[in-house]
PDB file of C-alpha atoms and ligand atoms in Angstrom:
ATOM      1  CA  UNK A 270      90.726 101.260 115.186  1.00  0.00           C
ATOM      2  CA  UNK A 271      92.816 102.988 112.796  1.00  0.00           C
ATOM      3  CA  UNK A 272      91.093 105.507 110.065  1.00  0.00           C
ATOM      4  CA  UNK A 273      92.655 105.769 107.342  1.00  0.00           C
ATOM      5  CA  UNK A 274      92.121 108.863 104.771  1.00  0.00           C
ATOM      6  CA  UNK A 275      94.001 107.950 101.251  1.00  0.00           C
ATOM      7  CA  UNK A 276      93.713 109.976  98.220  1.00  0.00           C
ATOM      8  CA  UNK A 277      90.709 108.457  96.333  1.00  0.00           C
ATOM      9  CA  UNK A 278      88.678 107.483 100.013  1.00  0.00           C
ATOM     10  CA  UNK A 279      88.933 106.086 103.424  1.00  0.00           C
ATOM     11  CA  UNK A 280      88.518 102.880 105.072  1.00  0.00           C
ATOM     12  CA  UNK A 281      88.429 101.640 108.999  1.00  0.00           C
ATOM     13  CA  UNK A 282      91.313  99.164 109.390  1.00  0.00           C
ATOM     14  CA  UNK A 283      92.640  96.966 112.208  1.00  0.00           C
ATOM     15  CA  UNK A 284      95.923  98.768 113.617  1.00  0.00           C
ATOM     16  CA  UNK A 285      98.368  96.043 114.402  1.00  0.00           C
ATOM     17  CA  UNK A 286     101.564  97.552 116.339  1.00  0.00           C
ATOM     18  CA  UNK A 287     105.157  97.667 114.736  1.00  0.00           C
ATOM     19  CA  UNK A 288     103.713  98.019 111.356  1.00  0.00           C
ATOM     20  CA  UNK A 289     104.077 101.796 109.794  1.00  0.00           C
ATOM     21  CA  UNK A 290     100.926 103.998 108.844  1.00  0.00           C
ATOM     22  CA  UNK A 291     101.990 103.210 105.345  1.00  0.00           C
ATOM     23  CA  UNK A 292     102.659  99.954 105.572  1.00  0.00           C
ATOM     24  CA  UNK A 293      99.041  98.784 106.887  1.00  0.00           C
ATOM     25  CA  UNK A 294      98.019 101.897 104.277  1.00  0.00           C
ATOM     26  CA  UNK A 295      99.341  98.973 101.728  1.00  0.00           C
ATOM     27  CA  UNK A 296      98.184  96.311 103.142  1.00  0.00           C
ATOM     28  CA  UNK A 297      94.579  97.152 103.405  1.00  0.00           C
ATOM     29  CA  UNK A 298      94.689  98.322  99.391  1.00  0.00           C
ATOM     30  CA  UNK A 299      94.352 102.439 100.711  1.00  0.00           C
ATOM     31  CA  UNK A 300      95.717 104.487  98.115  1.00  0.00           C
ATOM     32  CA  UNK A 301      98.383 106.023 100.346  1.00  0.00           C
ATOM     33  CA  UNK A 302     101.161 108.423  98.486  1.00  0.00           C
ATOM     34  CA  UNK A 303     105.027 106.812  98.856  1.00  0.00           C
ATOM     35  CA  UNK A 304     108.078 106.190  96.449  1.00  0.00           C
ATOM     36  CA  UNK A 305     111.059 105.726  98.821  1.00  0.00           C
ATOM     37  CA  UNK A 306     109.930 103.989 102.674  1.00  0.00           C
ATOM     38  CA  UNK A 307     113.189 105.731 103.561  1.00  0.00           C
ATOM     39  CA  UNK A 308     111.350 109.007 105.142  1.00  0.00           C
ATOM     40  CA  UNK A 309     112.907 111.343 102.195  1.00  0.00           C
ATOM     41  CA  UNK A 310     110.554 111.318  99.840  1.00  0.00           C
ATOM     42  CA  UNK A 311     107.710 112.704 102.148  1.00  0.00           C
ATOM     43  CA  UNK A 312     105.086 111.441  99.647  1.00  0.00           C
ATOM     44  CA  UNK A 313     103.690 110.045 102.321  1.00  0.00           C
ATOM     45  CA  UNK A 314     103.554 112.402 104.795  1.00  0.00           C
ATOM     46  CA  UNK A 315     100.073 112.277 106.823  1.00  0.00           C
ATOM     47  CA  UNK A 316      97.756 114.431 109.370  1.00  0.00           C
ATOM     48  CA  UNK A 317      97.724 112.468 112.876  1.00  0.00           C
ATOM     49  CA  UNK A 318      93.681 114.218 114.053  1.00  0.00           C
ATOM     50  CA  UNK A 319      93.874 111.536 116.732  1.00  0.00           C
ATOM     51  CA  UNK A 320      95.738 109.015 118.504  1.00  0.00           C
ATOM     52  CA  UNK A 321      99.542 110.878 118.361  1.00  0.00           C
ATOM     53  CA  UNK A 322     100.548 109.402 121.136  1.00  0.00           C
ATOM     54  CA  UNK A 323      99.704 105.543 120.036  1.00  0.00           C
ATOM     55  CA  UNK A 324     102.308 106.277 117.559  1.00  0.00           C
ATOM     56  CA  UNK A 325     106.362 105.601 118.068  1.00  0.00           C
ATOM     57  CA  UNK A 326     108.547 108.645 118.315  1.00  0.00           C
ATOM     58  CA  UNK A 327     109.676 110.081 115.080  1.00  0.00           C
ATOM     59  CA  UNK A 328     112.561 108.219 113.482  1.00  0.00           C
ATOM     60  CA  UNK A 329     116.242 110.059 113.091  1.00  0.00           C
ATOM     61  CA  UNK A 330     114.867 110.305 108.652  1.00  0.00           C
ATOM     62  CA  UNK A 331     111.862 111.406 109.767  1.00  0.00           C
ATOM     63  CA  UNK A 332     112.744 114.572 111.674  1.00  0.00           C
ATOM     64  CA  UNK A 333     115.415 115.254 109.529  1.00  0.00           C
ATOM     65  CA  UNK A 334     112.701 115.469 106.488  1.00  0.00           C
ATOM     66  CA  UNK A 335     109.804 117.323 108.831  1.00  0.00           C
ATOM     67  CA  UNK A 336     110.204 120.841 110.388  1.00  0.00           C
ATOM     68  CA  UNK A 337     109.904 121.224 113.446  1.00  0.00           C
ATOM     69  CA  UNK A 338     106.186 122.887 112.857  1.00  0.00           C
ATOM     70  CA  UNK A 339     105.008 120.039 111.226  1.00  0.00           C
ATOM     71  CA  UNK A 340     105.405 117.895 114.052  1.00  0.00           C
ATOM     72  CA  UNK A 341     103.742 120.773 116.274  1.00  0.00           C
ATOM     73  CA  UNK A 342     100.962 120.338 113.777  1.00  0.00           C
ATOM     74  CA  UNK A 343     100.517 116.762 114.014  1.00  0.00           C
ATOM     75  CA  UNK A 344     101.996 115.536 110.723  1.00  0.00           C
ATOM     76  CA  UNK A 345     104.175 112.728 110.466  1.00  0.00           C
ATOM     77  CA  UNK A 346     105.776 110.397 107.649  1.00  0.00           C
ATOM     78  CA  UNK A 347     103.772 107.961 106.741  1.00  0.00           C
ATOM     79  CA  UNK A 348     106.590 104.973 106.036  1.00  0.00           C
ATOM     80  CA  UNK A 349     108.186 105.969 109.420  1.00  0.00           C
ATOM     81  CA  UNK A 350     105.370 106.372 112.182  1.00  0.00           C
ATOM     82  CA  UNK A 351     104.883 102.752 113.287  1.00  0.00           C
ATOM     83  CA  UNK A 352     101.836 102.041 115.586  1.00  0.00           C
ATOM     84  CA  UNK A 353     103.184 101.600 118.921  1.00  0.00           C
ATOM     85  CA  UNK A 354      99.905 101.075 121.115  1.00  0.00           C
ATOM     86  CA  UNK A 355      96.119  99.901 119.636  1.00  0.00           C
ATOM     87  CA  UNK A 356      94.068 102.360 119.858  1.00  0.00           C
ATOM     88  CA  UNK A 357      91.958 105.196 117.909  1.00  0.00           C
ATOM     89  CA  UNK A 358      94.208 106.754 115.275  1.00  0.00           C
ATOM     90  CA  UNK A 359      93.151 108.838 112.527  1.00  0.00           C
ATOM     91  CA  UNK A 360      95.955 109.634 109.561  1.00  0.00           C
ATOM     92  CA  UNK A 361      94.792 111.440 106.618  1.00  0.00           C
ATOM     93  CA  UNK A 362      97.446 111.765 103.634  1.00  0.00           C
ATOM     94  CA  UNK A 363      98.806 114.803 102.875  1.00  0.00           C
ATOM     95  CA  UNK A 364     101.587 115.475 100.391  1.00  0.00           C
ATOM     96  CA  UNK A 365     103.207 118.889  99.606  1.00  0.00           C
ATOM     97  CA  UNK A 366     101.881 118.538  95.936  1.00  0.00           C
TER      98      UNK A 366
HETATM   99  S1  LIG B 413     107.645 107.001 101.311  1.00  0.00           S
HETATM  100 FE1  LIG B 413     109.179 108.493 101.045  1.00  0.00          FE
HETATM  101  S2  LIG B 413     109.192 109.530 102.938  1.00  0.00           S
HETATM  102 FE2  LIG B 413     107.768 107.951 103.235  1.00  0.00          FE
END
């Protein structure tokens, strides 16, 4: 299962693989932060606390938005980190501001 921790509450959603962290943000009405989906905005930059490695690799926007650090620290972008294998993933939203 995927948890999902928006800005205004969370909810327990069915992961479903190729679609972004954002994307099934949207689709399961989770207020998730985003403006661009283009991985430059980082408004919707997330905390990965589990499941990491069911997630794709970072895209070429992605790690050119992220440090380095942040991917040591488990943060991704939330338009760009599609699910790649079903399985328990937590993301929690966390913007810079
Ligand atoms: S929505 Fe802008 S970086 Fe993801």
């Amino acid at each position: 299962m995927l948890e999902l921790v928006g800005r205004f509450g969370k909810k327990t959603v069915q992961p479903e693989t190729g679609l972004s962290i954002l994307e099934l943000a949207l689709k399961n009405n989770v207020d998730w932060g985003f403006s661009c989906t283009r991985g430059t905005c980082a408004r919707c930059r997330c905390y990965i606390s589990q499941g990491m490695e069911l997630l794709e690799e970072p895209t070429e926007a992605e790690i050119a938005r992220l440090d380095p650090e942040e991917f040591d620290e488990g943060f991704r972008l939330g338009c760009q980190a599609r699910i790649k294998e079903i399985g328990p993933i937590k993301a929690t939203n966390k913007t810079y501001f």
